[in-house]
PDB file of C-alpha atoms in Angstrom:
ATOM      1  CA  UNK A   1      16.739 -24.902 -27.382  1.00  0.00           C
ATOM      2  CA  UNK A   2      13.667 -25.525 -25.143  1.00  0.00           C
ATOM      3  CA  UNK A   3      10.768 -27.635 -26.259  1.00  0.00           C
ATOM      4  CA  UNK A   4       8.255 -25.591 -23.878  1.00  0.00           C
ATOM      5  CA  UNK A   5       5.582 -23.875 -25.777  1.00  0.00           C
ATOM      6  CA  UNK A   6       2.989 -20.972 -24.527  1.00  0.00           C
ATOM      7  CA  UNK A   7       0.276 -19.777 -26.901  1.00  0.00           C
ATOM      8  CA  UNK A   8      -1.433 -17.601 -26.697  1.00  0.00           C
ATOM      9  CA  UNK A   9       1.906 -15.128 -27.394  1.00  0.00           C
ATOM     10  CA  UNK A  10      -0.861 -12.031 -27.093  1.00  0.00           C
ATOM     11  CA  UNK A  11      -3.896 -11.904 -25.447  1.00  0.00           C
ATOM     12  CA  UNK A  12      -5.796  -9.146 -25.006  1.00  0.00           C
ATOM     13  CA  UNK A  13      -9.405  -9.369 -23.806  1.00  0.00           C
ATOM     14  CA  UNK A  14     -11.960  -7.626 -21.682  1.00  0.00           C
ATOM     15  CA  UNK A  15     -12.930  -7.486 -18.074  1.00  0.00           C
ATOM     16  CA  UNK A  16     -14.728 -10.014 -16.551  1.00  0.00           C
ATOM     17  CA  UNK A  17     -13.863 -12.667 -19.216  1.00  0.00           C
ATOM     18  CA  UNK A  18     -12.591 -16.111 -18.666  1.00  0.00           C
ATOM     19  CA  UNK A  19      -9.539 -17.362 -20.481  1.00  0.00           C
ATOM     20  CA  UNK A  20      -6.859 -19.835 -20.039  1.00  0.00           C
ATOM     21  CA  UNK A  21      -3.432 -19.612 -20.875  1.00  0.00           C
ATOM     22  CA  UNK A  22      -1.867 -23.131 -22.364  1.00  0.00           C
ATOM     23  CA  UNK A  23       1.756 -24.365 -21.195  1.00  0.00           C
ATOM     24  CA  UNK A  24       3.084 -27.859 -22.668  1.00  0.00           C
ATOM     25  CA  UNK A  25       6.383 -29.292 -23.253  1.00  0.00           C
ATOM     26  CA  UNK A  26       8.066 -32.334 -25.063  1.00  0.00           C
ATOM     27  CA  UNK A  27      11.143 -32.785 -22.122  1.00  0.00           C
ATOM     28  CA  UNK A  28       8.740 -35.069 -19.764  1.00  0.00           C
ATOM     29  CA  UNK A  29       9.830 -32.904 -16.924  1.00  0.00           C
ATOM     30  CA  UNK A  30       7.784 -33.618 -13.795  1.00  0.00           C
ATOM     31  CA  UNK A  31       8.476 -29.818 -12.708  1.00  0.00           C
ATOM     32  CA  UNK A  32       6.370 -27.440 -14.107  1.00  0.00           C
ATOM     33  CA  UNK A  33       5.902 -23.607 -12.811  1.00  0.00           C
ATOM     34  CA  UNK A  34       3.977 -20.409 -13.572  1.00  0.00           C
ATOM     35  CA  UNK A  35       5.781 -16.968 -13.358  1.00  0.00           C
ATOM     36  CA  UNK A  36       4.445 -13.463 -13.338  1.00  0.00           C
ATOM     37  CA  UNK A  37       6.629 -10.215 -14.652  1.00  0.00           C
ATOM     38  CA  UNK A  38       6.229  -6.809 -15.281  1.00  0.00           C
ATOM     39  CA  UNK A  39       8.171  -4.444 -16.556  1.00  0.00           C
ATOM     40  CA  UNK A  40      11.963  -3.729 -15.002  1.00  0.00           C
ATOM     41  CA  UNK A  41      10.532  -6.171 -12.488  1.00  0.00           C
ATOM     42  CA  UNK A  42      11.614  -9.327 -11.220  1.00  0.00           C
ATOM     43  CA  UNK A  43      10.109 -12.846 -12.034  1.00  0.00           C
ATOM     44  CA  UNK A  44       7.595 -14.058  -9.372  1.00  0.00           C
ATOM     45  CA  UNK A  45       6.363 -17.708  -8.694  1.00  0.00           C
ATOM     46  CA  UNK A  46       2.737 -17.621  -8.563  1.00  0.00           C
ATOM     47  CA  UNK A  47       1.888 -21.650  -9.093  1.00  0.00           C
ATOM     48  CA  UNK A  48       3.732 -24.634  -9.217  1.00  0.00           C
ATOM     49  CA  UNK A  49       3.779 -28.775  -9.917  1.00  0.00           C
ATOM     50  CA  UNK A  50       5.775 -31.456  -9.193  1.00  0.00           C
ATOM     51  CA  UNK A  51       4.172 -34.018 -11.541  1.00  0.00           C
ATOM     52  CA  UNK A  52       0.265 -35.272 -12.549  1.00  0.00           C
ATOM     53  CA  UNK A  53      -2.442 -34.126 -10.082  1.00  0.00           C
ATOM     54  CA  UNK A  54       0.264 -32.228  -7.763  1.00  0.00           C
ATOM     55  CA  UNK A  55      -0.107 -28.083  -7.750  1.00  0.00           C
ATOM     56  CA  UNK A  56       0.947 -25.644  -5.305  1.00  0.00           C
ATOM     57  CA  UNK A  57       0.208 -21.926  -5.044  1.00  0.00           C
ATOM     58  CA  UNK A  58       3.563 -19.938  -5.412  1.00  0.00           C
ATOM     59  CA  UNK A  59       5.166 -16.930  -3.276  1.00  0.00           C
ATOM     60  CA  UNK A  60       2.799 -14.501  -5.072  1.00  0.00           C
ATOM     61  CA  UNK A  61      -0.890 -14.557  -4.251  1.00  0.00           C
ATOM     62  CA  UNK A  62      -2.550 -15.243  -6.996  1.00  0.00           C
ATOM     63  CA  UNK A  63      -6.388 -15.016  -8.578  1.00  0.00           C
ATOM     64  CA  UNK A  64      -5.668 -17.852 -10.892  1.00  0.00           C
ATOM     65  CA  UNK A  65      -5.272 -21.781 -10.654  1.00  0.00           C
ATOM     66  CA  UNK A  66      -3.937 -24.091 -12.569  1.00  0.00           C
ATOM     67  CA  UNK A  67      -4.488 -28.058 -13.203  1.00  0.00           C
ATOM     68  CA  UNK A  68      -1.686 -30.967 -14.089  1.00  0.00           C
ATOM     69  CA  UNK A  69      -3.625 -33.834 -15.440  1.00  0.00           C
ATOM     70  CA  UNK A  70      -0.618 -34.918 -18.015  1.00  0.00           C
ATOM     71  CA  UNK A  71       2.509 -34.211 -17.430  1.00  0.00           C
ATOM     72  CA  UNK A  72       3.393 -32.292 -20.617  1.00  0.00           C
ATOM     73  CA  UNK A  73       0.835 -29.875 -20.202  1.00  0.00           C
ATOM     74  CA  UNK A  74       0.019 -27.608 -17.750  1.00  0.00           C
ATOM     75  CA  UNK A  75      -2.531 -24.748 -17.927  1.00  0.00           C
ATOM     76  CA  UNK A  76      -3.105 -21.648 -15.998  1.00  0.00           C
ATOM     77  CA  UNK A  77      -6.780 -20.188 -15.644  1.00  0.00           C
ATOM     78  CA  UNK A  78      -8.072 -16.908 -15.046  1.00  0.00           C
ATOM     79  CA  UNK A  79     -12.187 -17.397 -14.333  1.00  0.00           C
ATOM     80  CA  UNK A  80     -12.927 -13.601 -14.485  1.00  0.00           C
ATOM     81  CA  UNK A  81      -9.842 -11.111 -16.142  1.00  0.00           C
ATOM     82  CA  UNK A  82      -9.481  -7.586 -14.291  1.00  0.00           C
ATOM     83  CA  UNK A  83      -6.882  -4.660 -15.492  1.00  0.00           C
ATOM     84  CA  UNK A  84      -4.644  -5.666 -12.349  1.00  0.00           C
ATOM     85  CA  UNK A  85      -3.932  -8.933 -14.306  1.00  0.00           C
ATOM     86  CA  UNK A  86      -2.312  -7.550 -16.971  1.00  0.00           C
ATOM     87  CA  UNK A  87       1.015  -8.657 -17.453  1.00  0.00           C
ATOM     88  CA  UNK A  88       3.326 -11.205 -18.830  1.00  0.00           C
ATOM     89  CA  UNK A  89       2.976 -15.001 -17.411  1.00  0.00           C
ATOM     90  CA  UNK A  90       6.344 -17.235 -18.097  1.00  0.00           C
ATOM     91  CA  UNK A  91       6.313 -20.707 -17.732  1.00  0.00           C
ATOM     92  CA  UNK A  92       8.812 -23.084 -17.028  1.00  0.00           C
ATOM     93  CA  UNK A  93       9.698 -26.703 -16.326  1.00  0.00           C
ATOM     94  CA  UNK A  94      12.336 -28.664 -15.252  1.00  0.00           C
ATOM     95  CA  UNK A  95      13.857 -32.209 -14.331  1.00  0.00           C
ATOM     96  CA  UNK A  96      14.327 -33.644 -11.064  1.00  0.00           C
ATOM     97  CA  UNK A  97      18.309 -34.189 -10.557  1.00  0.00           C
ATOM     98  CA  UNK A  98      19.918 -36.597  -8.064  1.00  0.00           C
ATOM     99  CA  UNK A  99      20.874 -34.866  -4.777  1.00  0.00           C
ATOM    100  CA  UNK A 100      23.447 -32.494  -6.028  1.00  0.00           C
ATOM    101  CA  UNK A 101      23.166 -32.148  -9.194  1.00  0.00           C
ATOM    102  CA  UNK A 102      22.081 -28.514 -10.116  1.00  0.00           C
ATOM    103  CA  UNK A 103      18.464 -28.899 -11.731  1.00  0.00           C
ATOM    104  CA  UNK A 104      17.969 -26.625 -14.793  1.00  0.00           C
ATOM    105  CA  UNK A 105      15.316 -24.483 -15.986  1.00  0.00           C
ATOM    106  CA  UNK A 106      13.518 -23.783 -19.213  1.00  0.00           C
ATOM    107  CA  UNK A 107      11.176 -21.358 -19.928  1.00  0.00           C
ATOM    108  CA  UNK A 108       8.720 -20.591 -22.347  1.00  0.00           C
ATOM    109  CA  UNK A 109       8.594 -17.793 -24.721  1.00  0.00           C
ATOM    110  CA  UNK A 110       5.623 -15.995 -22.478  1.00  0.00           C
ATOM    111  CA  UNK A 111       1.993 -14.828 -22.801  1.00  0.00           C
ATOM    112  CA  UNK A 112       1.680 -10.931 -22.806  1.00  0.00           C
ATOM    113  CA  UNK A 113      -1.741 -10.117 -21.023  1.00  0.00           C
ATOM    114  CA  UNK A 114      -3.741  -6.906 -21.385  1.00  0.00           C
ATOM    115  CA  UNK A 115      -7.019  -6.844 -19.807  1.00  0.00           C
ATOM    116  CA  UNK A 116      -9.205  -3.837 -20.510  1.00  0.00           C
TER     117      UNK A 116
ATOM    118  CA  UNK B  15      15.400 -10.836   3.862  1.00  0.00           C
ATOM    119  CA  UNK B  16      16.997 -13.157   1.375  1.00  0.00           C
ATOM    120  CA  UNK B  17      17.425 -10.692  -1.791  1.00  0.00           C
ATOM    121  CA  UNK B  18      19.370 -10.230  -5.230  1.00  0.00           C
ATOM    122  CA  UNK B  19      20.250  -7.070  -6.000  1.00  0.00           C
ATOM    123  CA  UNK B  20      21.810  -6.379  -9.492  1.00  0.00           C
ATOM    124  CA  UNK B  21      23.316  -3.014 -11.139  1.00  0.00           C
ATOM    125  CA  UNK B  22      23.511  -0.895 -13.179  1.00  0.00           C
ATOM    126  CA  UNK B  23      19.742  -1.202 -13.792  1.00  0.00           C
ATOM    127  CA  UNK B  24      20.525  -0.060 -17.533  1.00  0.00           C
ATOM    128  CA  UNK B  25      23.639   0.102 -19.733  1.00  0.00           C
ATOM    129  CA  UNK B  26      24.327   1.303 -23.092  1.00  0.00           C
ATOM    130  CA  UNK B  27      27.877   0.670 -24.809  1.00  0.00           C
ATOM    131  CA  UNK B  28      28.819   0.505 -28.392  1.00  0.00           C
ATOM    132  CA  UNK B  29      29.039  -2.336 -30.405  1.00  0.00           C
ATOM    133  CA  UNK B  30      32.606  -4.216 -30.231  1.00  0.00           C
ATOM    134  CA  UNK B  31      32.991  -3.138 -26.898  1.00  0.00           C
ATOM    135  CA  UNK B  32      33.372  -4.901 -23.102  1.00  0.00           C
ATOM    136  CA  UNK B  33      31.054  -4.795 -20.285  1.00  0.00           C
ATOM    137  CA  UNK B  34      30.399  -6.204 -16.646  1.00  0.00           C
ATOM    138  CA  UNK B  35      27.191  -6.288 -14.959  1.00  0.00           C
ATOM    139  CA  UNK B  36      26.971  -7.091 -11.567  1.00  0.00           C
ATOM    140  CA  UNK B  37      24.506  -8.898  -8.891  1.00  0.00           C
ATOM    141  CA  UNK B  38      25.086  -8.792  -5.531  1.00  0.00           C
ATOM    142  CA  UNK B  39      22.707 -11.033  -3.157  1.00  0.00           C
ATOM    143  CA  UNK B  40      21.841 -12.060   0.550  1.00  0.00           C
ATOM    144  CA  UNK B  41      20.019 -15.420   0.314  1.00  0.00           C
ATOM    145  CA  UNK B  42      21.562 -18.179   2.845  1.00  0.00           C
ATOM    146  CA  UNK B  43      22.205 -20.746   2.693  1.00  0.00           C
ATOM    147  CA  UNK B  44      23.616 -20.787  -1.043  1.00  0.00           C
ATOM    148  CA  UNK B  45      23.210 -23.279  -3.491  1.00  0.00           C
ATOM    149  CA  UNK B  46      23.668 -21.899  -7.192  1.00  0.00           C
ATOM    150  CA  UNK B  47      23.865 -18.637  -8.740  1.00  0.00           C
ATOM    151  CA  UNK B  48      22.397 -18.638 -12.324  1.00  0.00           C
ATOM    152  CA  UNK B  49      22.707 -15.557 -15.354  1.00  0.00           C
ATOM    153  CA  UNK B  50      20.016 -15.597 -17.380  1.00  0.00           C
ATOM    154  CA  UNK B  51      19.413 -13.968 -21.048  1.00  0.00           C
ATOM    155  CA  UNK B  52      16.023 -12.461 -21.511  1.00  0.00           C
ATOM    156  CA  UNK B  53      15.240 -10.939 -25.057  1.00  0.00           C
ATOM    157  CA  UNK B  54      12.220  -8.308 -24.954  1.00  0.00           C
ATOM    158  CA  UNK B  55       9.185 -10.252 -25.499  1.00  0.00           C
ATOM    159  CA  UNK B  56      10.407 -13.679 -24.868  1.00  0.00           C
ATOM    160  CA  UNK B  57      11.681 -16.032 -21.607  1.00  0.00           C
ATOM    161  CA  UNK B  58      14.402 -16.179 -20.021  1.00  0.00           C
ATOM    162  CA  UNK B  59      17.325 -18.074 -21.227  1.00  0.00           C
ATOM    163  CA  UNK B  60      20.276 -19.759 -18.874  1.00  0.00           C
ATOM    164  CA  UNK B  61      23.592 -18.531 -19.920  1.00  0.00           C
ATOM    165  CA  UNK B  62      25.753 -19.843 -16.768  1.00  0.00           C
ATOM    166  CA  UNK B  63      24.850 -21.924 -14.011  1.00  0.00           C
ATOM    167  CA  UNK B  64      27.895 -21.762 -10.891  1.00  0.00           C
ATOM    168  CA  UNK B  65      27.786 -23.624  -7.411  1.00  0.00           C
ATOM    169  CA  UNK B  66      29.391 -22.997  -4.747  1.00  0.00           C
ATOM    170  CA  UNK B  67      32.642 -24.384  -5.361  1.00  0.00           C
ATOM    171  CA  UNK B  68      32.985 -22.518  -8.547  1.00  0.00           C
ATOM    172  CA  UNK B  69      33.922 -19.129  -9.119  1.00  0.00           C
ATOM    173  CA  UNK B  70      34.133 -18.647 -12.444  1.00  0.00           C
ATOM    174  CA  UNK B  71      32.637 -20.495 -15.941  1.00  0.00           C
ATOM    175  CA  UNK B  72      32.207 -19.187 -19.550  1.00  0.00           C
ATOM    176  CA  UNK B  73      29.592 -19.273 -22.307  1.00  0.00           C
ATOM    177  CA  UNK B  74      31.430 -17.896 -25.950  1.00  0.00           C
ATOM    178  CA  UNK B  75      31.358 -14.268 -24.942  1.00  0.00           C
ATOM    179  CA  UNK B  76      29.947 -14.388 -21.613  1.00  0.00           C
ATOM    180  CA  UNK B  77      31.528 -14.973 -18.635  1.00  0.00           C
ATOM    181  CA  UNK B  78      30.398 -15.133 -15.004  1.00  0.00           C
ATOM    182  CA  UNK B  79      32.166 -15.039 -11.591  1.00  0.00           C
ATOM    183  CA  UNK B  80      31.209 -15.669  -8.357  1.00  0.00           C
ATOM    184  CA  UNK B  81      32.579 -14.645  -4.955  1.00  0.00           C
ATOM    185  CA  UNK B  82      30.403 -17.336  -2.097  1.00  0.00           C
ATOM    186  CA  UNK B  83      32.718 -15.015   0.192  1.00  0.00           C
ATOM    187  CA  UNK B  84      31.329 -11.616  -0.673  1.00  0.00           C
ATOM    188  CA  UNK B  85      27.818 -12.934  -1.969  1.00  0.00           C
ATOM    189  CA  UNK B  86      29.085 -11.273  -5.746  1.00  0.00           C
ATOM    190  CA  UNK B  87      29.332 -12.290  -8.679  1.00  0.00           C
ATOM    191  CA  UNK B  88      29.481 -10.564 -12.064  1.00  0.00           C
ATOM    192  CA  UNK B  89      28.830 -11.471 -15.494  1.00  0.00           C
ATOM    193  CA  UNK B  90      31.295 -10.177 -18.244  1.00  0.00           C
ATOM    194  CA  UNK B  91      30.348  -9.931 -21.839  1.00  0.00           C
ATOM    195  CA  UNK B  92      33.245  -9.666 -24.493  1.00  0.00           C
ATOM    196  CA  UNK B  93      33.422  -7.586 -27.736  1.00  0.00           C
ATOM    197  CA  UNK B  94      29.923  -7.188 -27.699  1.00  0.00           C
ATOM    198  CA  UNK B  95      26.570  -7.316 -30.525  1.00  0.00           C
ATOM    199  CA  UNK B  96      24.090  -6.263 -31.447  1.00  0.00           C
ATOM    200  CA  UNK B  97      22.046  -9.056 -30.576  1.00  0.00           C
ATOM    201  CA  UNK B  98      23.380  -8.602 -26.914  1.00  0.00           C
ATOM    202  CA  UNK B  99      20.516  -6.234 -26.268  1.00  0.00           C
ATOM    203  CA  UNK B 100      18.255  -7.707 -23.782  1.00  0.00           C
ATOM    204  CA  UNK B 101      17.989  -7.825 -20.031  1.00  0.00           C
ATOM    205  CA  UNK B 102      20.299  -9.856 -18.049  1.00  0.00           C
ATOM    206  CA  UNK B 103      18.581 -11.349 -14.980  1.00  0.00           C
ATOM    207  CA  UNK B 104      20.878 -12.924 -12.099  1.00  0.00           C
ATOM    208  CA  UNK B 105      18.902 -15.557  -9.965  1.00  0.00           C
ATOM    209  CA  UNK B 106      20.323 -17.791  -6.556  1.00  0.00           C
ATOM    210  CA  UNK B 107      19.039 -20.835  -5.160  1.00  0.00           C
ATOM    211  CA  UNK B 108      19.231 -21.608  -1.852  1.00  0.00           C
ATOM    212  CA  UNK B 109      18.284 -25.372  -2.856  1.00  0.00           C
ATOM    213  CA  UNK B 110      20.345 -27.640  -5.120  1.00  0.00           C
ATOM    214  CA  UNK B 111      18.676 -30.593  -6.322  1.00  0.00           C
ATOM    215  CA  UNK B 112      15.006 -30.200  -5.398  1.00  0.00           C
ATOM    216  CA  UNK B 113      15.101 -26.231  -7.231  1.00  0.00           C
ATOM    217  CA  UNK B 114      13.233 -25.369  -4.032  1.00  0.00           C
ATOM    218  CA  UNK B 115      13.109 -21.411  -3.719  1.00  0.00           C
ATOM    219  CA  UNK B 116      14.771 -18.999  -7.158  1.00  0.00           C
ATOM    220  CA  UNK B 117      15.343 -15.517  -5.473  1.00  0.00           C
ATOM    221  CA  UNK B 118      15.576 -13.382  -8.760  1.00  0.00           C
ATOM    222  CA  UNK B 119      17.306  -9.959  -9.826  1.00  0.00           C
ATOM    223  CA  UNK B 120      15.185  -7.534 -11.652  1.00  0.00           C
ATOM    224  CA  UNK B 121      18.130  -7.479 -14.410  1.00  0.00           C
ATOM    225  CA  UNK B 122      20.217  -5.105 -16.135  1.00  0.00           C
ATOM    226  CA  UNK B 123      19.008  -3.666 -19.518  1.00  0.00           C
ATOM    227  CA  UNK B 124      21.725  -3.898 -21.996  1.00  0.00           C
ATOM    228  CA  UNK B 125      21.747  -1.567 -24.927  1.00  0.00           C
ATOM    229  CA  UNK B 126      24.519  -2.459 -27.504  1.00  0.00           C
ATOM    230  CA  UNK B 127      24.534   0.718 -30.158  1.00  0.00           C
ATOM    231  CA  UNK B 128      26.091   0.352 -33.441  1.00  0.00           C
TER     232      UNK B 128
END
């Protein structure tokens, strides 16, 4: 089992709000990473981190940024929610392996997002 | 286009019974090919992991196989339950070590029926 923890589980809010979605796990993985999903549709990489003050953007543009100022925790931030962010964000982490050894990956349980 | 495509995109079958779900995929170079377990509601959870050099590994009930050759590889699931329901996501690497680029399936939706 994982020790990588999202909360909120649920959010649903109103347009134009601000919220942040919280990301933090126990493993000390360096490798943290945000993904998007919607329904029947496949997981896309919108941020990631490869350890304190290090964050990329992903493959998916993306309204939202994120900050890495531990290492366990790792929080993505929406400053104003619209209806076109409405989905479910996945997070994940993992540990860097020696050259090849397969690196594995944990996710969280998720945050559904409904913006109205 | 490096892409993973995976069928059917749904599945029912009665409980007790066998299954295979398949993923077929383009990305080059290869690295690893991963199955995943996703229950609704909830993140993804790694049921195989196979590299190159292997072409098949197990998990209880589950078990994956891979053909580098053909770019397949399939994921069987034996005398199946209830709590097999959930969508089954097959994902590649084209990295090993650094987990560089994931090229993910959109996952088959298993229904096991009582």
């Amino acid at each position: 089992e994982a020790d990588i923890y999202q909360t909120p589980r649920y959010l649903v809010i109103g347009t134009g709000k601000k919220i942040t979605l919280e990301c933090s796990q126990t493993m000390g993985h360096d490798k943290m990473y945000w993904y998007q999903q919607d329904p029947g549709m496949e997981l896309h990489l919108i941020h990631y981190s490869y350890g304190v003050n290090s964050t990329e953007k992903g493959d998916l543009s993306s309204e939202s940024t994120v900050s890495r100022i531990r290492t366990e925790h790792f929080p993505l931030t929406l400053e104003s929610a619209r209806p076109s962010h409405t989905s479910q964000y996945l997070c994940a982490s993992s540990e860097y392996r020696p050259r090849g050894d397969v690196e594995k990956l944990f996710f969280g349980s998720g945050t559904q997002l409904s913006v109205l | 286009k490096n892409q993973v495509e995976q069928s059917p995109q749904s599945l029912i079958i009665l409980e007790g019974k066998n299954c295979t779900l398949q993923c077929n995929y383009t990305v080059s170079p290869f690295s690893n090919l991963r199955w995943y377990k996703q229950d609704t509601g909830r993140g993804p959870v790694s049921l195989t992991i196979m590299t190159f050099s292997e072409n098949t590994k197990s998990n209880g009930r589950y078990t994956a196989t891979l053909d580098a050759d053909t770019k397949q590889s399939s994921l069987h699931i034996t005398a199946s339950q209830l709590s097999d329901s959930a969508s089954y996501i097959c994902v590649v690497s084209d990295r090993g070590s650094t987990l560089g680029r994931l090229y993910f399936g959109r996952g088959t939706q298993l229904t096991v029926w009582p």
